[in-house]
mmCIF file of C-alpha atoms in Angstrom:
data_model
loop_
_atom_site.group_PDB
_atom_site.id
_atom_site.type_symbol
_atom_site.label_atom_id
_atom_site.label_comp_id
_atom_site.label_asym_id
_atom_site.label_seq_id
_atom_site.Cartn_x
_atom_site.Cartn_y
_atom_site.Cartn_z
ATOM 1 C CA SER A 1 118.699 125.922 94.938
ATOM 2 C CA GLN A 2 120.533 128.484 96.858
ATOM 3 C CA ILE A 3 120.489 126.558 100.222
ATOM 4 C CA PHE A 4 123.016 123.954 98.904
ATOM 5 C CA GLY A 5 124.614 126.020 96.050
ATOM 6 C CA PHE A 6 124.581 123.469 93.410
ATOM 7 C CA TYR A 7 120.992 122.724 92.930
ATOM 8 C CA TYR A 8 122.027 123.108 89.032
ATOM 9 C CA TYR A 9 124.088 120.019 89.453
ATOM 10 C CA SER A 10 121.236 117.699 90.853
ATOM 11 C CA MET A 11 118.480 118.850 88.334
ATOM 12 C CA GLN A 12 118.130 115.606 86.606
ATOM 13 C CA LYS A 13 118.232 112.765 89.249
ATOM 14 C CA LYS A 14 117.832 115.045 92.157
ATOM 15 C CA GLU A 15 119.578 112.364 94.224
ATOM 16 C CA ILE A 16 122.393 113.868 96.937
ATOM 17 C CA ILE A 17 125.048 111.780 98.850
ATOM 18 C CA VAL A 18 126.047 113.667 101.769
ATOM 19 C CA LEU A 19 129.462 112.739 103.448
ATOM 20 C CA SER A 20 129.841 113.311 106.962
ATOM 21 C CA TRP A 21 132.130 112.689 109.757
ATOM 22 C CA HIS A 22 132.360 113.933 113.439
ATOM 23 C CA PRO A 23 134.672 112.872 116.420
ATOM 24 C CA ILE A 24 132.971 110.462 118.652
ATOM 25 C CA GLN A 25 134.807 111.708 121.595
ATOM 26 C CA SER A 26 132.789 115.297 121.413
ATOM 27 C CA ASN A 27 129.497 116.440 121.696
ATOM 28 C CA VAL A 28 129.199 118.246 118.114
ATOM 29 C CA TYR A 29 125.736 119.578 118.052
ATOM 30 C CA TYR A 30 126.708 123.471 118.751
ATOM 31 C CA ALA A 31 129.863 123.167 116.585
ATOM 32 C CA GLY A 32 129.031 125.731 113.740
ATOM 33 C CA GLY A 33 129.714 123.512 110.553
ATOM 34 C CA PHE A 34 127.884 120.379 111.818
ATOM 35 C CA ARG A 35 124.805 122.754 112.850
ATOM 36 C CA ARG A 36 125.083 124.404 109.367
ATOM 37 C CA LEU A 37 124.726 121.016 107.637
ATOM 38 C CA TYR A 38 121.828 120.045 109.932
ATOM 39 C CA GLU A 39 119.852 123.348 109.262
ATOM 40 C CA ILE A 40 120.516 122.745 105.876
ATOM 41 C CA LEU A 41 118.876 119.333 105.582
ATOM 42 C CA LEU A 42 115.830 120.580 107.399
ATOM 43 C CA ARG A 43 115.370 123.111 104.502
ATOM 44 C CA VAL A 44 115.758 120.560 101.680
ATOM 45 C CA PRO A 45 113.096 120.615 99.307
ATOM 46 C CA SER A 46 110.786 117.333 99.203
ATOM 47 C CA ASP A 47 111.754 116.499 95.512
ATOM 48 C CA ILE A 48 115.449 116.081 96.492
ATOM 49 C CA ASN A 49 116.527 112.725 97.918
ATOM 50 C CA VAL A 50 119.283 112.945 100.027
ATOM 51 C CA THR A 51 121.423 110.064 101.507
ATOM 52 C CA CYS A 52 123.534 111.321 104.669
ATOM 53 C CA LEU A 53 126.526 108.936 105.695
ATOM 54 C CA ASP A 54 127.776 109.955 109.295
ATOM 55 C CA THR A 55 129.459 108.634 112.224
ATOM 56 C CA ASN A 56 127.477 106.436 114.708
ATOM 57 C CA PRO A 57 125.763 107.981 116.794
ATOM 58 C CA SER A 58 124.769 110.766 114.227
ATOM 59 C CA PHE A 59 123.616 114.262 115.141
ATOM 60 C CA LEU A 60 121.480 114.055 112.362
ATOM 61 C CA LYS A 61 119.292 111.435 113.885
ATOM 62 C CA SER A 62 116.261 113.832 114.678
ATOM 63 C CA ILE A 63 115.401 114.749 111.326
ATOM 64 C CA SER A 64 112.482 113.222 110.400
ATOM 65 C CA LYS A 65 111.748 113.771 106.543
ATOM 66 C CA LYS A 66 110.745 111.228 104.105
ATOM 67 C CA ASN A 67 113.294 112.449 101.685
ATOM 68 C CA ILE A 68 116.194 112.440 104.037
ATOM 69 C CA SER A 69 117.747 108.849 104.725
ATOM 70 C CA LEU A 70 120.630 108.033 107.155
ATOM 71 C CA VAL A 71 123.409 105.757 106.813
ATOM 72 C CA GLU A 72 125.326 105.525 110.331
ATOM 73 C CA TYR A 73 128.686 103.736 110.049
ATOM 74 C CA LYS A 74 130.615 102.787 113.479
ATOM 75 C CA ILE A 75 134.147 103.287 114.487
ATOM 76 C CA PRO A 76 135.744 99.726 115.661
ATOM 77 C CA LYS A 77 136.123 99.633 119.210
ATOM 78 C CA SER A 78 139.862 98.893 118.297
ATOM 79 C CA ILE A 79 140.247 102.115 116.748
ATOM 80 C CA SER A 80 138.777 103.710 119.757
ATOM 81 C CA ASN A 81 140.996 101.964 122.010
ATOM 82 C CA LEU A 82 144.013 102.727 120.020
ATOM 83 C CA THR A 83 142.880 106.488 120.106
ATOM 84 C CA ASP A 84 142.861 106.235 124.081
ATOM 85 C CA LEU A 85 146.607 104.981 123.931
ATOM 86 C CA ASN A 86 148.141 107.117 121.211
ATOM 87 C CA PHE A 87 145.707 109.686 119.956
ATOM 88 C CA PHE A 88 147.745 110.782 117.099
ATOM 89 C CA VAL A 89 148.194 107.054 115.848
ATOM 90 C CA GLY A 90 144.687 106.291 116.510
ATOM 91 C CA LYS A 91 143.226 109.213 114.514
ATOM 92 C CA VAL A 92 145.523 108.443 111.514
ATOM 93 C CA VAL A 93 144.172 104.808 111.693
ATOM 94 C CA GLU A 94 140.539 106.116 112.082
ATOM 95 C CA ARG A 95 140.939 108.366 108.769
ATOM 96 C CA ILE A 96 142.248 105.435 106.747
ATOM 97 C CA TYR A 97 139.140 103.559 107.873
ATOM 98 C CA VAL A 98 136.752 106.228 107.206
ATOM 99 C CA THR A 99 138.038 107.007 103.859
ATOM 100 C CA MET A 100 137.741 103.241 102.980
ATOM 101 C CA TYR A 101 134.558 102.868 104.215
ATOM 102 C CA LEU A 102 133.216 105.828 102.492
ATOM 103 C CA ALA A 103 134.805 105.161 99.294
ATOM 104 C CA LYS A 104 133.335 101.573 99.006
ATOM 105 C CA TYR A 105 130.068 102.902 99.533
ATOM 106 C CA LEU A 106 130.227 105.354 96.812
ATOM 107 C CA ILE A 107 131.801 102.830 94.411
ATOM 108 C CA SER A 108 128.625 100.582 95.200
ATOM 109 C CA GLN A 109 126.067 103.243 94.062
ATOM 110 C CA LYS A 110 125.632 102.446 90.262
ATOM 111 C CA HIS A 111 123.959 105.341 88.968
ATOM 112 C CA LYS A 112 124.935 108.934 88.805
ATOM 113 C CA ARG A 113 124.164 110.981 91.750
ATOM 114 C CA THR A 114 125.679 114.181 93.588
ATOM 115 C CA ILE A 115 128.047 113.810 96.152
ATOM 116 C CA TYR A 116 128.208 116.669 98.760
ATOM 117 C CA VAL A 117 130.898 117.393 101.209
ATOM 118 C CA PRO A 118 130.015 119.657 103.586
ATOM 119 C CA PHE A 119 133.205 119.650 105.516
ATOM 120 C CA SER A 120 135.585 119.456 102.554
ATOM 121 C CA GLU A 121 138.868 120.535 104.772
ATOM 122 C CA LEU A 122 138.762 117.016 106.118
ATOM 123 C CA PRO A 123 140.973 114.886 103.822
ATOM 124 C CA HIS A 124 139.542 111.784 104.749
ATOM 125 C CA LEU A 125 136.115 113.133 103.324
ATOM 126 C CA THR A 126 137.386 114.715 100.071
ATOM 127 C CA VAL A 127 139.916 111.638 99.292
ATOM 128 C CA ALA A 128 136.622 109.200 99.570
ATOM 129 C CA ALA A 129 134.565 111.630 97.456
ATOM 130 C CA VAL A 130 137.466 111.975 94.633
ATOM 131 C CA ILE A 131 137.600 108.289 94.544
ATOM 132 C CA GLY A 132 133.860 107.568 94.489
ATOM 133 C CA LYS A 133 133.810 110.382 91.332
ATOM 134 C CA LEU A 134 136.397 108.557 89.474
ATOM 135 C CA PHE A 135 135.219 105.067 89.619
ATOM 136 C CA THR A 136 131.231 105.989 89.160
ATOM 137 C CA ARG A 137 131.302 109.345 87.696
ATOM 138 C CA HIS A 138 129.365 111.126 90.391
ATOM 139 C CA ARG A 139 129.405 114.591 90.441
ATOM 140 C CA LEU A 140 131.270 116.184 93.247
ATOM 141 C CA VAL A 141 130.646 119.521 95.333
ATOM 142 C CA PHE A 142 132.798 120.476 98.251
ATOM 143 C CA CYS A 143 132.077 123.126 100.720
ATOM 144 C CA ASN A 144 134.993 124.020 102.592
ATOM 145 C CA LEU A 145 134.531 125.690 106.348
ATOM 146 C CA ASN A 146 138.256 126.221 107.478
ATOM 147 C CA PRO A 147 141.667 126.528 105.894
ATOM 148 C CA ASN A 148 143.344 123.151 106.937
ATOM 149 C CA THR A 149 146.847 124.477 107.658
ATOM 150 C CA TYR A 150 148.368 120.908 108.528
ATOM 151 C CA PHE A 151 151.016 120.242 105.849
ATOM 152 C CA PHE A 152 149.780 116.564 104.545
ATOM 153 C CA ASP A 153 146.053 117.696 104.613
ATOM 154 C CA ARG A 154 146.667 120.963 103.008
ATOM 155 C CA ILE A 155 148.637 119.151 100.157
ATOM 156 C CA ILE A 156 145.952 116.421 99.967
ATOM 157 C CA ASN A 157 142.996 118.936 99.846
ATOM 158 C CA GLN A 158 144.925 120.953 97.265
ATOM 159 C CA ILE A 159 144.928 118.129 94.853
ATOM 160 C CA ALA A 160 141.584 116.773 95.984
ATOM 161 C CA HIS A 161 139.684 120.091 95.242
ATOM 162 C CA ARG A 162 140.636 120.341 91.584
ATOM 163 C CA TYR A 163 138.538 117.158 91.023
ATOM 164 C CA SER A 164 135.406 118.589 92.081
ATOM 165 C CA ASP A 165 132.916 120.059 90.130
ATOM 166 C CA LEU A 166 131.962 123.129 92.571
ATOM 167 C CA ASN A 167 133.850 124.428 95.444
ATOM 168 C CA ILE A 168 131.946 126.344 97.916
ATOM 169 C CA THR A 169 132.909 128.495 100.731
ATOM 170 C CA ILE A 170 131.409 130.501 103.388
ATOM 171 C CA SER A 171 132.755 134.104 103.251
ATOM 172 C CA ASN A 172 134.821 136.077 100.966
ATOM 173 C CA SER A 173 137.472 136.457 103.361
ATOM 174 C CA LEU A 174 137.787 132.630 103.629
ATOM 175 C CA LYS A 175 137.725 132.338 99.861
ATOM 176 C CA VAL A 176 140.927 134.739 99.834
ATOM 177 C CA GLN A 177 142.397 132.347 102.472
ATOM 178 C CA LEU A 178 141.793 129.352 100.438
ATOM 179 C CA ALA A 179 143.148 130.763 97.509
ATOM 180 C CA LYS A 180 146.409 131.268 99.098
ATOM 181 C CA PHE A 181 146.386 127.436 99.886
ATOM 182 C CA GLY A 182 145.784 126.710 96.023
ATOM 183 C CA ILE A 183 141.794 126.058 96.506
ATOM 184 C CA LYS A 184 139.880 128.180 94.217
ATOM 185 C CA CYS A 185 136.118 128.481 95.150
ATOM 186 C CA ASN A 186 133.536 129.193 92.827
ATOM 187 C CA ILE A 187 130.624 130.092 94.991
ATOM 188 C CA VAL A 188 130.468 132.008 98.658
ATOM 189 C CA ASN A 189 127.483 130.667 100.304
ATOM 190 C CA PRO A 190 127.454 132.819 103.390
ATOM 191 C CA VAL A 191 125.892 131.943 107.050
ATOM 192 C CA GLY A 192 122.761 133.894 108.195
ATOM 193 C CA ILE A 193 120.268 133.702 110.704
ATOM 194 C CA ASP A 194 116.507 133.713 111.160
ATOM 195 C CA ILE A 195 115.491 136.877 112.547
ATOM 196 C CA ASN A 196 112.087 136.167 113.213
ATOM 197 C CA SER A 197 113.232 133.457 115.823
ATOM 198 C CA TYR A 198 114.293 136.191 118.141
ATOM 199 C CA LYS A 199 111.818 138.880 117.782
ATOM 200 C CA LYS A 200 109.788 137.242 120.267
ATOM 201 C CA PHE A 201 112.098 138.084 123.295
ATOM 202 C CA GLY A 202 111.670 141.797 123.187
ATOM 203 C CA GLU A 203 113.747 144.330 124.584
ATOM 204 C CA ARG A 204 116.066 143.971 127.542
ATOM 205 C CA SER A 205 118.016 145.877 129.964
ATOM 206 C CA LYS A 206 121.566 147.023 128.357
ATOM 207 C CA GLN A 207 124.867 146.038 130.119
ATOM 208 C CA GLN A 208 128.148 145.205 129.110
ATOM 209 C CA THR A 209 128.628 141.789 127.936
ATOM 210 C CA GLY A 210 130.335 139.904 125.188
ATOM 211 C CA ILE A 211 129.060 136.412 123.661
ATOM 212 C CA PHE A 212 131.585 133.839 122.702
ATOM 213 C CA VAL A 213 130.187 130.906 120.197
ATOM 214 C CA GLY A 214 132.330 127.830 119.208
ATOM 215 C CA ARG A 215 133.571 124.808 120.626
ATOM 216 C CA HIS A 216 135.937 125.959 123.642
ATOM 217 C CA VAL A 217 139.566 124.983 122.244
ATOM 218 C CA GLU A 218 142.592 126.966 121.610
ATOM 219 C CA GLU A 219 141.953 126.825 118.046
ATOM 220 C CA LYS A 220 138.690 129.109 118.253
ATOM 221 C CA GLY A 221 139.813 131.510 120.393
ATOM 222 C CA ILE A 222 138.689 130.918 123.888
ATOM 223 C CA TYR A 223 141.384 131.138 126.224
ATOM 224 C CA THR A 224 142.173 134.568 123.885
ATOM 225 C CA ALA A 225 138.552 135.740 124.784
ATOM 226 C CA LEU A 226 139.061 134.743 128.528
ATOM 227 C CA LYS A 227 142.260 136.775 128.817
ATOM 228 C CA VAL A 228 140.383 139.843 127.037
ATOM 229 C CA CYS A 229 137.614 139.536 129.417
ATOM 230 C CA ALA A 230 140.253 139.550 132.375
ATOM 231 C CA GLU A 231 141.786 142.886 131.111
ATOM 232 C CA ILE A 232 138.670 144.338 130.876
ATOM 233 C CA ASN A 233 137.413 143.477 134.201
ATOM 234 C CA LYS A 234 140.179 145.053 135.707
ATOM 235 C CA SER A 235 138.375 148.263 135.219
ATOM 236 C CA ARG A 236 134.885 147.544 134.702
ATOM 237 C CA HIS A 237 132.318 144.848 135.345
ATOM 238 C CA PHE A 238 132.005 142.710 132.341
ATOM 239 C CA ILE A 239 130.390 139.532 131.768
ATOM 240 C CA LEU A 240 131.269 136.675 129.017
ATOM 241 C CA ASN A 241 128.540 134.453 127.857
ATOM 242 C CA CYS A 242 129.688 131.514 126.365
ATOM 243 C CA ALA A 243 127.934 128.871 124.234
ATOM 244 C CA GLY A 244 129.218 125.681 122.621
ATOM 245 C CA ASP A 245 130.872 122.320 123.084
ATOM 246 C CA ILE A 246 133.362 121.925 125.988
ATOM 247 C CA PRO A 247 135.830 118.989 125.114
ATOM 248 C CA ALA A 248 136.402 116.795 128.241
ATOM 249 C CA ASP A 249 140.167 117.164 127.977
ATOM 250 C CA GLN A 250 139.446 121.070 128.190
ATOM 251 C CA ARG A 251 136.784 121.517 130.845
ATOM 252 C CA GLN A 252 139.163 121.776 133.818
ATOM 253 C CA LYS A 253 141.576 124.158 132.154
ATOM 254 C CA ILE A 254 138.766 126.733 131.317
ATOM 255 C CA GLU A 255 137.022 126.051 134.731
ATOM 256 C CA LYS A 256 140.241 126.853 136.617
ATOM 257 C CA SER A 257 140.553 130.063 134.482
ATOM 258 C CA CYS A 258 136.905 131.087 135.177
ATOM 259 C CA GLY A 259 137.666 130.295 138.946
ATOM 260 C CA LYS A 260 140.726 132.987 139.405
ATOM 261 C CA GLU A 261 139.713 136.028 141.329
ATOM 262 C CA GLU A 262 141.252 138.029 138.788
ATOM 263 C CA ALA A 263 139.167 136.688 135.845
ATOM 264 C CA PRO A 264 135.516 136.739 137.286
ATOM 265 C CA PHE A 265 133.948 135.275 134.203
ATOM 266 C CA ASP A 266 130.176 133.939 134.008
#
């Protein structure tokens, strides 16, 4: 029950619909929120049936559990082509398409279930979920991983979160941040790790190193980390280990930074 943070809402039917979306232009396997959903689904008890809706190709394909079913939906090629021509316009059209597809699917489900949105900072998921609840009386649970600061997204999410039966977030500090944006979270379900997975590596020699984990984009702080590493390297040898997806449009810029003589990063 603690894994989802909303087991109470599925005690009778024990059936859950998970709404997911990921950008097809990027490798999401190492992004924190997507990995969190993946790990949650691996741990779902066998007596709870879960249907996951995710963009094709889905990062959830490798989950082979009888109680987990996957419905993949494709982003039309015409929208992808439009995104290549004009990124902003293409993404707006994609959001509208995803919202309509997911809402239509939810409305088609006649018996009552629990809708779970693991990334409720994304308005195309929250709006579809709210429509599903209003038309079919499904229960609705949101999990917010980030404070979406875009003006229209913020307004939409502020309204959408008022319709949910339960709002979850992953830290107390994030709970405070979200409250400032008008989103009240009932439960804090923190992220953790399995220590037993790391015990087998044993002791290692100590040296000055740092670790950056996350998508290599400005919003996640990769360029700040590189600047800090460069500053430290002026007086001592320091190694920065980076793990996470590098979007195609960022790779050249990052490699150029790492190749500078004054910033010898690994």
